């Protein structure tokens, strides 16, 4: 039997892995662990989708009512997270589940939020498609989202063509995902006369300010990963509000923001404009109302949700202004009308209408619809004669 000293000597003489190999093995281990977590997360969403309530039978579109009522507020779901009414496809992007209906959210047979409509547009009907994110998709209650309220208001006048408004908003979509879904699902096959584009908040929250491009690669990786998305949502929706921990506010400077231009966002919206025009539709751009303001009350500050790069309301307002200026510049370049609804809540207590920086209550959606009404009426009058 060898002595302990002999074993130690033999061990010291054994070949050792180089630091490069140790790093390589560590990276492989990390990738394998992350891969397992990603597969687990996607498996969870897949099983959850299978267990979701079965799709509702497709019903014919109801006859338009001459004087439908403006809706009352409804309960709101948690924003910016995957729900049973979404599902993944093999392109790695999620979409709304056709035929889903839980009594509060209805996804029609064509995969849009809201009531059914005929694929072939009826003669004499003006069709509007509103493309965007969760601020377009709206809250629970089918008459709560502003596209549904806008349709009601447009048809209440009793003059002009009957108007159909298709809600093509999807929670969590940024401008990249809107372009992708618009192409993959061929949204424009339904021949809208007018395409209304209201998107940008998810671009805003994933902006890479210091590299002067948007959205950043980190945000894209997180958005494409089911596991990282779940972790992000868990932190921002559940853990962060309880801890009071704030991210460093000096990741970027005010000058960084003033020098920033959201080029990616602009080009994605430009693509939507070009594709809409190529299919014979007119386009209306819409900017964003927001809780952000020069002077914010303590109650308003309690509603703030911060991006990863700042916890400064002032910096968020500066960035909001950069996105707004970029959208206005694009409207001029492309000769597209822009509905300025950024002042729709001026003079009001915003805490009564905003749930956070960007999402509003059903009453807030009604104010947005009212603010959009003149611009949409003008646009419809030009395309439907």
PDB file of C-alpha atoms in Angstrom, residues 17-327:
ATOM      1  CA  UNK A  17      -5.624  20.847 -18.194  1.00  0.00           C
ATOM      2  CA  UNK A  18      -4.435  24.133 -19.627  1.00  0.00           C
ATOM      3  CA  UNK A  19      -6.345  27.274 -18.680  1.00  0.00           C
ATOM      4  CA  UNK A  20      -7.721  27.456 -22.215  1.00  0.00           C
ATOM      5  CA  UNK A  21      -9.248  23.998 -21.920  1.00  0.00           C
ATOM      6  CA  UNK A  22     -10.657  24.796 -18.487  1.00  0.00           C
ATOM      7  CA  UNK A  23     -12.310  27.930 -19.881  1.00  0.00           C
ATOM      8  CA  UNK A  24     -13.635  25.962 -22.859  1.00  0.00           C
ATOM      9  CA  UNK A  25     -15.114  23.244 -20.632  1.00  0.00           C
ATOM     10  CA  UNK A  26     -16.670  25.895 -18.391  1.00  0.00           C
ATOM     11  CA  UNK A  27     -18.267  27.626 -21.370  1.00  0.00           C
ATOM     12  CA  UNK A  28     -19.609  24.322 -22.664  1.00  0.00           C
ATOM     13  CA  UNK A  29     -21.106  23.609 -19.234  1.00  0.00           C
ATOM     14  CA  UNK A  30     -22.747  27.056 -19.127  1.00  0.00           C
ATOM     15  CA  UNK A  31     -24.172  26.597 -22.632  1.00  0.00           C
ATOM     16  CA  UNK A  32     -25.546  23.164 -21.750  1.00  0.00           C
ATOM     17  CA  UNK A  33     -27.172  24.457 -18.554  1.00  0.00           C
ATOM     18  CA  UNK A  34     -28.669  27.454 -20.370  1.00  0.00           C
ATOM     19  CA  UNK A  35     -29.861  25.172 -23.166  1.00  0.00           C
ATOM     20  CA  UNK A  36     -31.581  22.906 -20.672  1.00  0.00           C
ATOM     21  CA  UNK A  37     -33.276  25.892 -19.001  1.00  0.00           C
ATOM     22  CA  UNK A  38     -34.377  27.260 -22.378  1.00  0.00           C
ATOM     23  CA  UNK A  39     -35.845  23.895 -23.416  1.00  0.00           C
ATOM     24  CA  UNK A  40     -37.628  23.678 -20.058  1.00  0.00           C
ATOM     25  CA  UNK A  41     -39.105  27.175 -20.432  1.00  0.00           C
ATOM     26  CA  UNK A  42     -40.282  26.548 -23.991  1.00  0.00           C
ATOM     27  CA  UNK A  43     -41.696  23.189 -22.918  1.00  0.00           C
ATOM     28  CA  UNK A  44     -43.625  24.935 -20.157  1.00  0.00           C
ATOM     29  CA  UNK A  45     -45.147  27.436 -22.573  1.00  0.00           C
ATOM     30  CA  UNK A  46     -45.943  24.644 -25.031  1.00  0.00           C
ATOM     31  CA  UNK A  47     -47.749  22.565 -22.394  1.00  0.00           C
ATOM     32  CA  UNK A  48     -49.526  25.652 -21.066  1.00  0.00           C
ATOM     33  CA  UNK A  49     -50.781  26.463 -24.552  1.00  0.00           C
ATOM     34  CA  UNK A  50     -52.076  22.903 -24.929  1.00  0.00           C
ATOM     35  CA  UNK A  51     -53.970  23.231 -21.643  1.00  0.00           C
ATOM     36  CA  UNK A  52     -55.480  26.591 -22.584  1.00  0.00           C
ATOM     37  CA  UNK A  53     -59.247  26.722 -23.116  1.00  0.00           C
ATOM     38  CA  UNK A  54     -60.181  25.280 -26.523  1.00  0.00           C
ATOM     39  CA  UNK A  55     -60.702  27.742 -29.372  1.00  0.00           C
ATOM     40  CA  UNK A  56     -64.162  29.181 -29.572  1.00  0.00           C
ATOM     41  CA  UNK A  57     -66.185  28.253 -32.663  1.00  0.00           C
ATOM     42  CA  UNK A  58     -65.888  30.815 -35.406  1.00  0.00           C
ATOM     43  CA  UNK A  59     -68.986  32.957 -35.685  1.00  0.00           C
ATOM     44  CA  UNK A  60     -70.036  35.193 -38.501  1.00  0.00           C
ATOM     45  CA  UNK A  61     -69.245  38.847 -38.009  1.00  0.00           C
ATOM     46  CA  UNK A  62     -72.187  40.559 -36.282  1.00  0.00           C
ATOM     47  CA  UNK A  63     -74.181  43.159 -38.135  1.00  0.00           C
ATOM     48  CA  UNK A  64     -73.007  46.675 -37.272  1.00  0.00           C
ATOM     49  CA  UNK A  65     -75.067  48.484 -34.697  1.00  0.00           C
ATOM     50  CA  UNK A  66     -75.910  52.091 -35.607  1.00  0.00           C
ATOM     51  CA  UNK A  67     -75.330  53.449 -32.111  1.00  0.00           C
ATOM     52  CA  UNK A  68     -73.183  51.138 -29.976  1.00  0.00           C
ATOM     53  CA  UNK A  69     -72.348  52.357 -26.507  1.00  0.00           C
ATOM     54  CA  UNK A  70     -68.916  53.462 -25.343  1.00  0.00           C
ATOM     55  CA  UNK A  71     -67.654  50.730 -22.989  1.00  0.00           C
ATOM     56  CA  UNK A  72     -66.995  50.937 -19.295  1.00  0.00           C
ATOM     57  CA  UNK A  73     -63.601  50.046 -17.775  1.00  0.00           C
ATOM     58  CA  UNK A  74     -62.720  46.354 -17.424  1.00  0.00           C
ATOM     59  CA  UNK A  75     -60.142  44.461 -15.357  1.00  0.00           C
ATOM     60  CA  UNK A  76     -56.627  44.537 -16.747  1.00  0.00           C
ATOM     61  CA  UNK A  77     -54.237  41.634 -17.321  1.00  0.00           C
ATOM     62  CA  UNK A  78     -50.572  41.839 -16.403  1.00  0.00           C
ATOM     63  CA  UNK A  79     -48.901  43.665 -19.322  1.00  0.00           C
ATOM     64  CA  UNK A  80     -45.839  42.491 -21.279  1.00  0.00           C
ATOM     65  CA  UNK A  81     -45.936  38.773 -20.503  1.00  0.00           C
ATOM     66  CA  UNK A  82     -46.946  35.697 -22.436  1.00  0.00           C
ATOM     67  CA  UNK A  83     -50.509  34.513 -21.980  1.00  0.00           C
ATOM     68  CA  UNK A  84     -52.511  31.415 -22.922  1.00  0.00           C
ATOM     69  CA  UNK A  85     -53.714  33.308 -25.994  1.00  0.00           C
ATOM     70  CA  UNK A  86     -50.177  33.376 -27.445  1.00  0.00           C
ATOM     71  CA  UNK A  87     -48.133  30.572 -28.971  1.00  0.00           C
ATOM     72  CA  UNK A  88     -44.681  30.107 -30.510  1.00  0.00           C
ATOM     73  CA  UNK A  89     -44.014  29.142 -34.105  1.00  0.00           C
ATOM     74  CA  UNK A  90     -40.841  27.657 -35.568  1.00  0.00           C
ATOM     75  CA  UNK A  91     -39.456  31.111 -36.384  1.00  0.00           C
ATOM     76  CA  UNK A  92     -39.000  31.725 -32.643  1.00  0.00           C
ATOM     77  CA  UNK A  93     -41.655  34.457 -32.539  1.00  0.00           C
ATOM     78  CA  UNK A  94     -44.957  34.265 -30.729  1.00  0.00           C
ATOM     79  CA  UNK A  95     -48.348  35.134 -32.184  1.00  0.00           C
ATOM     80  CA  UNK A  96     -51.928  35.384 -31.027  1.00  0.00           C
ATOM     81  CA  UNK A  97     -53.775  32.072 -30.944  1.00  0.00           C
ATOM     82  CA  UNK A  98     -56.645  32.064 -33.478  1.00  0.00           C
ATOM     83  CA  UNK A  99     -60.036  31.296 -31.963  1.00  0.00           C
ATOM     84  CA  UNK A 100     -58.998  31.836 -28.336  1.00  0.00           C
ATOM     85  CA  UNK A 101     -61.759  33.125 -26.060  1.00  0.00           C
ATOM     86  CA  UNK A 102     -61.787  33.199 -22.259  1.00  0.00           C
ATOM     87  CA  UNK A 103     -64.639  35.655 -21.875  1.00  0.00           C
ATOM     88  CA  UNK A 104     -62.355  38.664 -21.460  1.00  0.00           C
ATOM     89  CA  UNK A 105     -59.961  38.266 -24.403  1.00  0.00           C
ATOM     90  CA  UNK A 106     -61.166  37.134 -27.826  1.00  0.00           C
ATOM     91  CA  UNK A 107     -58.735  36.311 -30.634  1.00  0.00           C
ATOM     92  CA  UNK A 108     -60.606  35.884 -33.883  1.00  0.00           C
ATOM     93  CA  UNK A 109     -60.096  33.115 -36.429  1.00  0.00           C
ATOM     94  CA  UNK A 110     -57.540  35.201 -38.334  1.00  0.00           C
ATOM     95  CA  UNK A 111     -55.332  35.751 -35.294  1.00  0.00           C
ATOM     96  CA  UNK A 112     -56.274  39.331 -34.393  1.00  0.00           C
ATOM     97  CA  UNK A 113     -57.722  40.739 -31.171  1.00  0.00           C
ATOM     98  CA  UNK A 114     -61.450  41.397 -31.489  1.00  0.00           C
ATOM     99  CA  UNK A 115     -64.537  40.224 -33.321  1.00  0.00           C
ATOM    100  CA  UNK A 116     -64.630  38.174 -36.502  1.00  0.00           C
ATOM    101  CA  UNK A 117     -64.558  39.852 -39.892  1.00  0.00           C
ATOM    102  CA  UNK A 118     -64.840  38.655 -43.471  1.00  0.00           C
ATOM    103  CA  UNK A 119     -61.576  38.050 -45.309  1.00  0.00           C
ATOM    104  CA  UNK A 120     -63.081  39.695 -48.393  1.00  0.00           C
ATOM    105  CA  UNK A 121     -63.889  43.294 -47.631  1.00  0.00           C
ATOM    106  CA  UNK A 122     -67.480  44.258 -48.357  1.00  0.00           C
ATOM    107  CA  UNK A 123     -68.020  46.898 -51.019  1.00  0.00           C
ATOM    108  CA  UNK A 124     -68.537  50.314 -49.472  1.00  0.00           C
ATOM    109  CA  UNK A 125     -66.830  49.371 -46.194  1.00  0.00           C
ATOM    110  CA  UNK A 126     -63.741  51.270 -45.075  1.00  0.00           C
ATOM    111  CA  UNK A 127     -61.249  48.926 -43.417  1.00  0.00           C
ATOM    112  CA  UNK A 128     -58.597  50.191 -41.000  1.00  0.00           C
ATOM    113  CA  UNK A 129     -55.774  48.104 -39.546  1.00  0.00           C
ATOM    114  CA  UNK A 130     -54.011  49.338 -36.388  1.00  0.00           C
ATOM    115  CA  UNK A 131     -50.539  47.814 -35.986  1.00  0.00           C
ATOM    116  CA  UNK A 132     -48.672  47.992 -32.695  1.00  0.00           C
ATOM    117  CA  UNK A 133     -47.809  46.590 -29.294  1.00  0.00           C
ATOM    118  CA  UNK A 134     -49.653  46.122 -25.994  1.00  0.00           C
ATOM    119  CA  UNK A 135     -50.873  49.729 -26.073  1.00  0.00           C
ATOM    120  CA  UNK A 136     -52.852  48.734 -29.188  1.00  0.00           C
ATOM    121  CA  UNK A 137     -53.784  45.213 -28.039  1.00  0.00           C
ATOM    122  CA  UNK A 138     -55.361  46.728 -24.935  1.00  0.00           C
ATOM    123  CA  UNK A 139     -56.755  45.459 -21.661  1.00  0.00           C
ATOM    124  CA  UNK A 140     -59.305  42.756 -20.868  1.00  0.00           C
ATOM    125  CA  UNK A 141     -62.788  43.412 -22.211  1.00  0.00           C
ATOM    126  CA  UNK A 142     -63.382  43.435 -25.948  1.00  0.00           C
ATOM    127  CA  UNK A 143     -64.731  46.995 -25.988  1.00  0.00           C
ATOM    128  CA  UNK A 144     -61.821  48.387 -23.966  1.00  0.00           C
ATOM    129  CA  UNK A 145     -58.929  48.688 -26.496  1.00  0.00           C
ATOM    130  CA  UNK A 146     -58.888  51.997 -28.355  1.00  0.00           C
ATOM    131  CA  UNK A 147     -59.211  50.347 -31.816  1.00  0.00           C
ATOM    132  CA  UNK A 148     -62.603  48.926 -30.774  1.00  0.00           C
ATOM    133  CA  UNK A 149     -63.650  52.259 -29.268  1.00  0.00           C
ATOM    134  CA  UNK A 150     -62.465  54.085 -32.375  1.00  0.00           C
ATOM    135  CA  UNK A 151     -64.613  51.825 -34.572  1.00  0.00           C
ATOM    136  CA  UNK A 152     -67.612  52.611 -32.377  1.00  0.00           C
ATOM    137  CA  UNK A 153     -67.011  56.360 -32.612  1.00  0.00           C
ATOM    138  CA  UNK A 154     -66.477  56.312 -36.377  1.00  0.00           C
ATOM    139  CA  UNK A 155     -69.755  54.477 -36.943  1.00  0.00           C
ATOM    140  CA  UNK A 156     -71.789  56.549 -34.478  1.00  0.00           C
ATOM    141  CA  UNK A 157     -71.797  59.561 -36.784  1.00  0.00           C
ATOM    142  CA  UNK A 158     -74.198  57.817 -39.150  1.00  0.00           C
ATOM    143  CA  UNK A 159     -72.677  59.414 -42.242  1.00  0.00           C
ATOM    144  CA  UNK A 160     -70.003  58.083 -44.563  1.00  0.00           C
ATOM    145  CA  UNK A 161     -69.058  54.439 -45.084  1.00  0.00           C
ATOM    146  CA  UNK A 162     -69.298  51.784 -42.431  1.00  0.00           C
ATOM    147  CA  UNK A 163     -65.848  51.356 -40.862  1.00  0.00           C
ATOM    148  CA  UNK A 164     -64.148  48.155 -39.691  1.00  0.00           C
ATOM    149  CA  UNK A 165     -61.114  48.501 -37.433  1.00  0.00           C
ATOM    150  CA  UNK A 166     -58.776  45.487 -37.171  1.00  0.00           C
ATOM    151  CA  UNK A 167     -56.705  45.390 -33.987  1.00  0.00           C
ATOM    152  CA  UNK A 168     -53.262  44.100 -35.073  1.00  0.00           C
ATOM    153  CA  UNK A 169     -51.615  44.869 -31.743  1.00  0.00           C
ATOM    154  CA  UNK A 170     -49.622  42.168 -29.933  1.00  0.00           C
ATOM    155  CA  UNK A 171     -48.270  42.491 -26.411  1.00  0.00           C
ATOM    156  CA  UNK A 172     -44.483  42.673 -26.283  1.00  0.00           C
ATOM    157  CA  UNK A 173     -43.965  43.413 -29.980  1.00  0.00           C
ATOM    158  CA  UNK A 174     -41.357  45.960 -31.018  1.00  0.00           C
ATOM    159  CA  UNK A 175     -41.007  47.386 -34.525  1.00  0.00           C
ATOM    160  CA  UNK A 176     -38.876  44.413 -35.655  1.00  0.00           C
ATOM    161  CA  UNK A 177     -41.506  41.892 -34.610  1.00  0.00           C
ATOM    162  CA  UNK A 178     -44.291  43.972 -36.173  1.00  0.00           C
ATOM    163  CA  UNK A 179     -42.506  43.913 -39.532  1.00  0.00           C
ATOM    164  CA  UNK A 180     -41.854  40.170 -39.219  1.00  0.00           C
ATOM    165  CA  UNK A 181     -45.461  39.302 -38.308  1.00  0.00           C
ATOM    166  CA  UNK A 182     -46.808  41.644 -40.974  1.00  0.00           C
ATOM    167  CA  UNK A 183     -44.834  39.701 -43.585  1.00  0.00           C
ATOM    168  CA  UNK A 184     -45.091  36.136 -42.235  1.00  0.00           C
ATOM    169  CA  UNK A 185     -48.827  36.334 -41.544  1.00  0.00           C
ATOM    170  CA  UNK A 186     -49.510  38.580 -44.563  1.00  0.00           C
ATOM    171  CA  UNK A 187     -51.631  40.974 -42.545  1.00  0.00           C
ATOM    172  CA  UNK A 188     -52.178  43.136 -45.613  1.00  0.00           C
ATOM    173  CA  UNK A 189     -54.053  40.363 -47.436  1.00  0.00           C
ATOM    174  CA  UNK A 190     -57.194  41.741 -45.793  1.00  0.00           C
ATOM    175  CA  UNK A 191     -56.867  44.880 -47.938  1.00  0.00           C
ATOM    176  CA  UNK A 192     -57.032  47.663 -45.359  1.00  0.00           C
ATOM    177  CA  UNK A 193     -57.720  51.087 -46.832  1.00  0.00           C
ATOM    178  CA  UNK A 194     -55.761  52.677 -44.011  1.00  0.00           C
ATOM    179  CA  UNK A 195     -52.904  51.284 -41.908  1.00  0.00           C
ATOM    180  CA  UNK A 196     -52.416  53.034 -38.576  1.00  0.00           C
ATOM    181  CA  UNK A 197     -48.983  52.430 -37.003  1.00  0.00           C
ATOM    182  CA  UNK A 198     -48.564  52.976 -33.266  1.00  0.00           C
ATOM    183  CA  UNK A 199     -45.467  51.174 -32.022  1.00  0.00           C
ATOM    184  CA  UNK A 200     -42.212  51.978 -30.267  1.00  0.00           C
ATOM    185  CA  UNK A 201     -42.365  51.349 -26.538  1.00  0.00           C
ATOM    186  CA  UNK A 202     -40.572  47.996 -26.656  1.00  0.00           C
ATOM    187  CA  UNK A 203     -37.923  49.555 -28.906  1.00  0.00           C
ATOM    188  CA  UNK A 204     -37.650  52.316 -26.291  1.00  0.00           C
ATOM    189  CA  UNK A 205     -37.130  49.896 -23.391  1.00  0.00           C
ATOM    190  CA  UNK A 206     -34.416  47.914 -25.207  1.00  0.00           C
ATOM    191  CA  UNK A 207     -32.543  50.903 -26.671  1.00  0.00           C
ATOM    192  CA  UNK A 208     -28.758  50.723 -26.854  1.00  0.00           C
ATOM    193  CA  UNK A 209     -28.081  54.383 -26.156  1.00  0.00           C
ATOM    194  CA  UNK A 210     -24.294  54.358 -26.083  1.00  0.00           C
ATOM    195  CA  UNK A 211     -23.924  52.595 -29.402  1.00  0.00           C
ATOM    196  CA  UNK A 212     -26.540  54.855 -30.985  1.00  0.00           C
ATOM    197  CA  UNK A 213     -28.605  52.067 -32.406  1.00  0.00           C
ATOM    198  CA  UNK A 214     -31.888  50.474 -31.509  1.00  0.00           C
ATOM    199  CA  UNK A 215     -32.791  47.919 -30.415  1.00  0.00           C
ATOM    200  CA  UNK A 216     -29.646  46.561 -28.762  1.00  0.00           C
ATOM    201  CA  UNK A 217     -28.301  43.047 -29.162  1.00  0.00           C
ATOM    202  CA  UNK A 218     -28.836  42.268 -25.490  1.00  0.00           C
ATOM    203  CA  UNK A 219     -32.505  43.201 -25.725  1.00  0.00           C
ATOM    204  CA  UNK A 220     -32.861  41.067 -28.844  1.00  0.00           C
ATOM    205  CA  UNK A 221     -31.319  38.017 -27.133  1.00  0.00           C
ATOM    206  CA  UNK A 222     -33.566  38.433 -24.099  1.00  0.00           C
ATOM    207  CA  UNK A 223     -36.651  38.881 -26.281  1.00  0.00           C
ATOM    208  CA  UNK A 224     -35.895  35.737 -28.296  1.00  0.00           C
ATOM    209  CA  UNK A 225     -35.276  33.557 -25.236  1.00  0.00           C
ATOM    210  CA  UNK A 226     -38.263  32.127 -23.398  1.00  0.00           C
ATOM    211  CA  UNK A 227     -36.134  31.512 -20.272  1.00  0.00           C
ATOM    212  CA  UNK A 228     -34.593  35.005 -20.153  1.00  0.00           C
ATOM    213  CA  UNK A 229     -37.976  36.591 -20.866  1.00  0.00           C
ATOM    214  CA  UNK A 230     -39.474  34.688 -17.937  1.00  0.00           C
ATOM    215  CA  UNK A 231     -36.622  35.788 -15.645  1.00  0.00           C
ATOM    216  CA  UNK A 232     -36.938  39.412 -16.795  1.00  0.00           C
ATOM    217  CA  UNK A 233     -40.699  39.415 -16.208  1.00  0.00           C
ATOM    218  CA  UNK A 234     -40.277  37.762 -12.802  1.00  0.00           C
ATOM    219  CA  UNK A 235     -37.798  40.447 -11.765  1.00  0.00           C
ATOM    220  CA  UNK A 236     -39.631  43.522 -13.053  1.00  0.00           C
ATOM    221  CA  UNK A 237     -43.175  42.383 -12.229  1.00  0.00           C
ATOM    222  CA  UNK A 238     -42.730  40.495  -8.955  1.00  0.00           C
ATOM    223  CA  UNK A 239     -39.348  40.895  -7.243  1.00  0.00           C
ATOM    224  CA  UNK A 240     -38.204  44.431  -8.080  1.00  0.00           C
ATOM    225  CA  UNK A 241     -41.347  46.182  -6.719  1.00  0.00           C
ATOM    226  CA  UNK A 242     -40.858  44.368  -3.390  1.00  0.00           C
ATOM    227  CA  UNK A 243     -37.147  45.082  -2.952  1.00  0.00           C
ATOM    228  CA  UNK A 244     -37.035  48.753  -3.887  1.00  0.00           C
ATOM    229  CA  UNK A 245     -33.623  48.064  -5.452  1.00  0.00           C
ATOM    230  CA  UNK A 246     -32.855  50.466  -8.278  1.00  0.00           C
ATOM    231  CA  UNK A 247     -30.482  49.963 -11.164  1.00  0.00           C
ATOM    232  CA  UNK A 248     -27.566  52.400 -11.443  1.00  0.00           C
ATOM    233  CA  UNK A 249     -28.652  55.701 -12.972  1.00  0.00           C
ATOM    234  CA  UNK A 250     -25.235  56.561 -14.434  1.00  0.00           C
ATOM    235  CA  UNK A 251     -25.097  53.841 -17.097  1.00  0.00           C
ATOM    236  CA  UNK A 252     -25.789  56.578 -19.639  1.00  0.00           C
ATOM    237  CA  UNK A 253     -25.561  60.352 -19.546  1.00  0.00           C
ATOM    238  CA  UNK A 254     -28.043  62.979 -20.686  1.00  0.00           C
ATOM    239  CA  UNK A 255     -25.657  63.841 -23.529  1.00  0.00           C
ATOM    240  CA  UNK A 256     -25.686  60.191 -24.644  1.00  0.00           C
ATOM    241  CA  UNK A 257     -29.452  60.393 -24.998  1.00  0.00           C
ATOM    242  CA  UNK A 258     -29.426  63.758 -26.775  1.00  0.00           C
ATOM    243  CA  UNK A 259     -27.008  62.306 -29.345  1.00  0.00           C
ATOM    244  CA  UNK A 260     -29.092  59.160 -29.818  1.00  0.00           C
ATOM    245  CA  UNK A 261     -31.198  58.446 -32.895  1.00  0.00           C
ATOM    246  CA  UNK A 262     -33.284  55.240 -32.998  1.00  0.00           C
ATOM    247  CA  UNK A 263     -32.219  54.255 -36.518  1.00  0.00           C
ATOM    248  CA  UNK A 264     -33.496  50.685 -36.299  1.00  0.00           C
ATOM    249  CA  UNK A 265     -36.929  51.810 -35.143  1.00  0.00           C
ATOM    250  CA  UNK A 266     -37.153  54.382 -37.942  1.00  0.00           C
ATOM    251  CA  UNK A 267     -36.199  51.900 -40.657  1.00  0.00           C
ATOM    252  CA  UNK A 268     -38.648  49.300 -39.392  1.00  0.00           C
ATOM    253  CA  UNK A 269     -41.519  51.789 -39.443  1.00  0.00           C
ATOM    254  CA  UNK A 270     -40.395  52.925 -42.890  1.00  0.00           C
ATOM    255  CA  UNK A 271     -40.620  49.293 -44.050  1.00  0.00           C
ATOM    256  CA  UNK A 272     -44.204  49.075 -42.767  1.00  0.00           C
ATOM    257  CA  UNK A 273     -45.056  52.295 -44.603  1.00  0.00           C
ATOM    258  CA  UNK A 274     -43.565  51.041 -47.872  1.00  0.00           C
ATOM    259  CA  UNK A 275     -45.224  47.636 -47.668  1.00  0.00           C
ATOM    260  CA  UNK A 276     -48.610  49.164 -46.848  1.00  0.00           C
ATOM    261  CA  UNK A 277     -48.392  51.553 -49.783  1.00  0.00           C
ATOM    262  CA  UNK A 278     -47.313  48.729 -52.086  1.00  0.00           C
ATOM    263  CA  UNK A 279     -50.579  46.944 -51.233  1.00  0.00           C
ATOM    264  CA  UNK A 280     -52.678  50.042 -51.915  1.00  0.00           C
ATOM    265  CA  UNK A 281     -53.193  51.261 -48.349  1.00  0.00           C
ATOM    266  CA  UNK A 282     -52.741  54.750 -47.004  1.00  0.00           C
ATOM    267  CA  UNK A 283     -50.762  55.152 -43.776  1.00  0.00           C
ATOM    268  CA  UNK A 284     -51.246  57.170 -40.617  1.00  0.00           C
ATOM    269  CA  UNK A 285     -48.477  57.338 -37.993  1.00  0.00           C
ATOM    270  CA  UNK A 286     -49.380  57.849 -34.345  1.00  0.00           C
ATOM    271  CA  UNK A 287     -47.082  59.050 -31.579  1.00  0.00           C
ATOM    272  CA  UNK A 288     -47.302  58.028 -27.956  1.00  0.00           C
ATOM    273  CA  UNK A 289     -49.061  59.547 -24.952  1.00  0.00           C
ATOM    274  CA  UNK A 290     -47.110  58.888 -21.772  1.00  0.00           C
ATOM    275  CA  UNK A 291     -47.099  59.287 -18.019  1.00  0.00           C
ATOM    276  CA  UNK A 292     -43.682  60.947 -18.329  1.00  0.00           C
ATOM    277  CA  UNK A 293     -43.657  64.673 -17.672  1.00  0.00           C
ATOM    278  CA  UNK A 294     -41.354  67.509 -16.641  1.00  0.00           C
ATOM    279  CA  UNK A 295     -42.916  67.516 -13.187  1.00  0.00           C
ATOM    280  CA  UNK A 296     -44.204  64.233 -11.848  1.00  0.00           C
ATOM    281  CA  UNK A 297     -46.174  63.788  -8.649  1.00  0.00           C
ATOM    282  CA  UNK A 298     -45.192  61.180  -6.047  1.00  0.00           C
ATOM    283  CA  UNK A 299     -48.215  59.151  -7.159  1.00  0.00           C
ATOM    284  CA  UNK A 300     -46.992  59.214 -10.760  1.00  0.00           C
ATOM    285  CA  UNK A 301     -43.482  58.198  -9.737  1.00  0.00           C
ATOM    286  CA  UNK A 302     -44.940  55.149  -7.988  1.00  0.00           C
ATOM    287  CA  UNK A 303     -46.245  53.957 -11.371  1.00  0.00           C
ATOM    288  CA  UNK A 304     -42.879  54.164 -13.130  1.00  0.00           C
ATOM    289  CA  UNK A 305     -41.329  51.120 -14.820  1.00  0.00           C
ATOM    290  CA  UNK A 306     -37.700  51.701 -15.733  1.00  0.00           C
ATOM    291  CA  UNK A 307     -35.573  50.250 -18.533  1.00  0.00           C
ATOM    292  CA  UNK A 308     -32.320  48.464 -17.741  1.00  0.00           C
ATOM    293  CA  UNK A 309     -30.158  51.525 -18.422  1.00  0.00           C
ATOM    294  CA  UNK A 310     -31.675  54.170 -16.137  1.00  0.00           C
ATOM    295  CA  UNK A 311     -33.938  54.864 -13.183  1.00  0.00           C
ATOM    296  CA  UNK A 312     -34.143  58.571 -13.969  1.00  0.00           C
ATOM    297  CA  UNK A 313     -37.561  59.904 -15.111  1.00  0.00           C
ATOM    298  CA  UNK A 314     -35.732  62.871 -16.619  1.00  0.00           C
ATOM    299  CA  UNK A 315     -33.599  60.602 -18.807  1.00  0.00           C
ATOM    300  CA  UNK A 316     -36.638  58.575 -19.816  1.00  0.00           C
ATOM    301  CA  UNK A 317     -38.400  61.773 -20.881  1.00  0.00           C
ATOM    302  CA  UNK A 318     -35.339  62.800 -22.918  1.00  0.00           C
ATOM    303  CA  UNK A 319     -35.331  59.424 -24.645  1.00  0.00           C
ATOM    304  CA  UNK A 320     -39.078  59.626 -25.261  1.00  0.00           C
ATOM    305  CA  UNK A 321     -38.491  62.970 -26.968  1.00  0.00           C
ATOM    306  CA  UNK A 322     -35.798  61.413 -29.189  1.00  0.00           C
ATOM    307  CA  UNK A 323     -38.199  58.710 -30.358  1.00  0.00           C
ATOM    308  CA  UNK A 324     -40.965  61.264 -30.884  1.00  0.00           C
ATOM    309  CA  UNK A 325     -38.657  63.513 -32.931  1.00  0.00           C
ATOM    310  CA  UNK A 326     -37.513  60.529 -35.020  1.00  0.00           C
ATOM    311  CA  UNK A 327     -41.126  59.573 -35.801  1.00  0.00           C
TER     312      UNK A 327
END
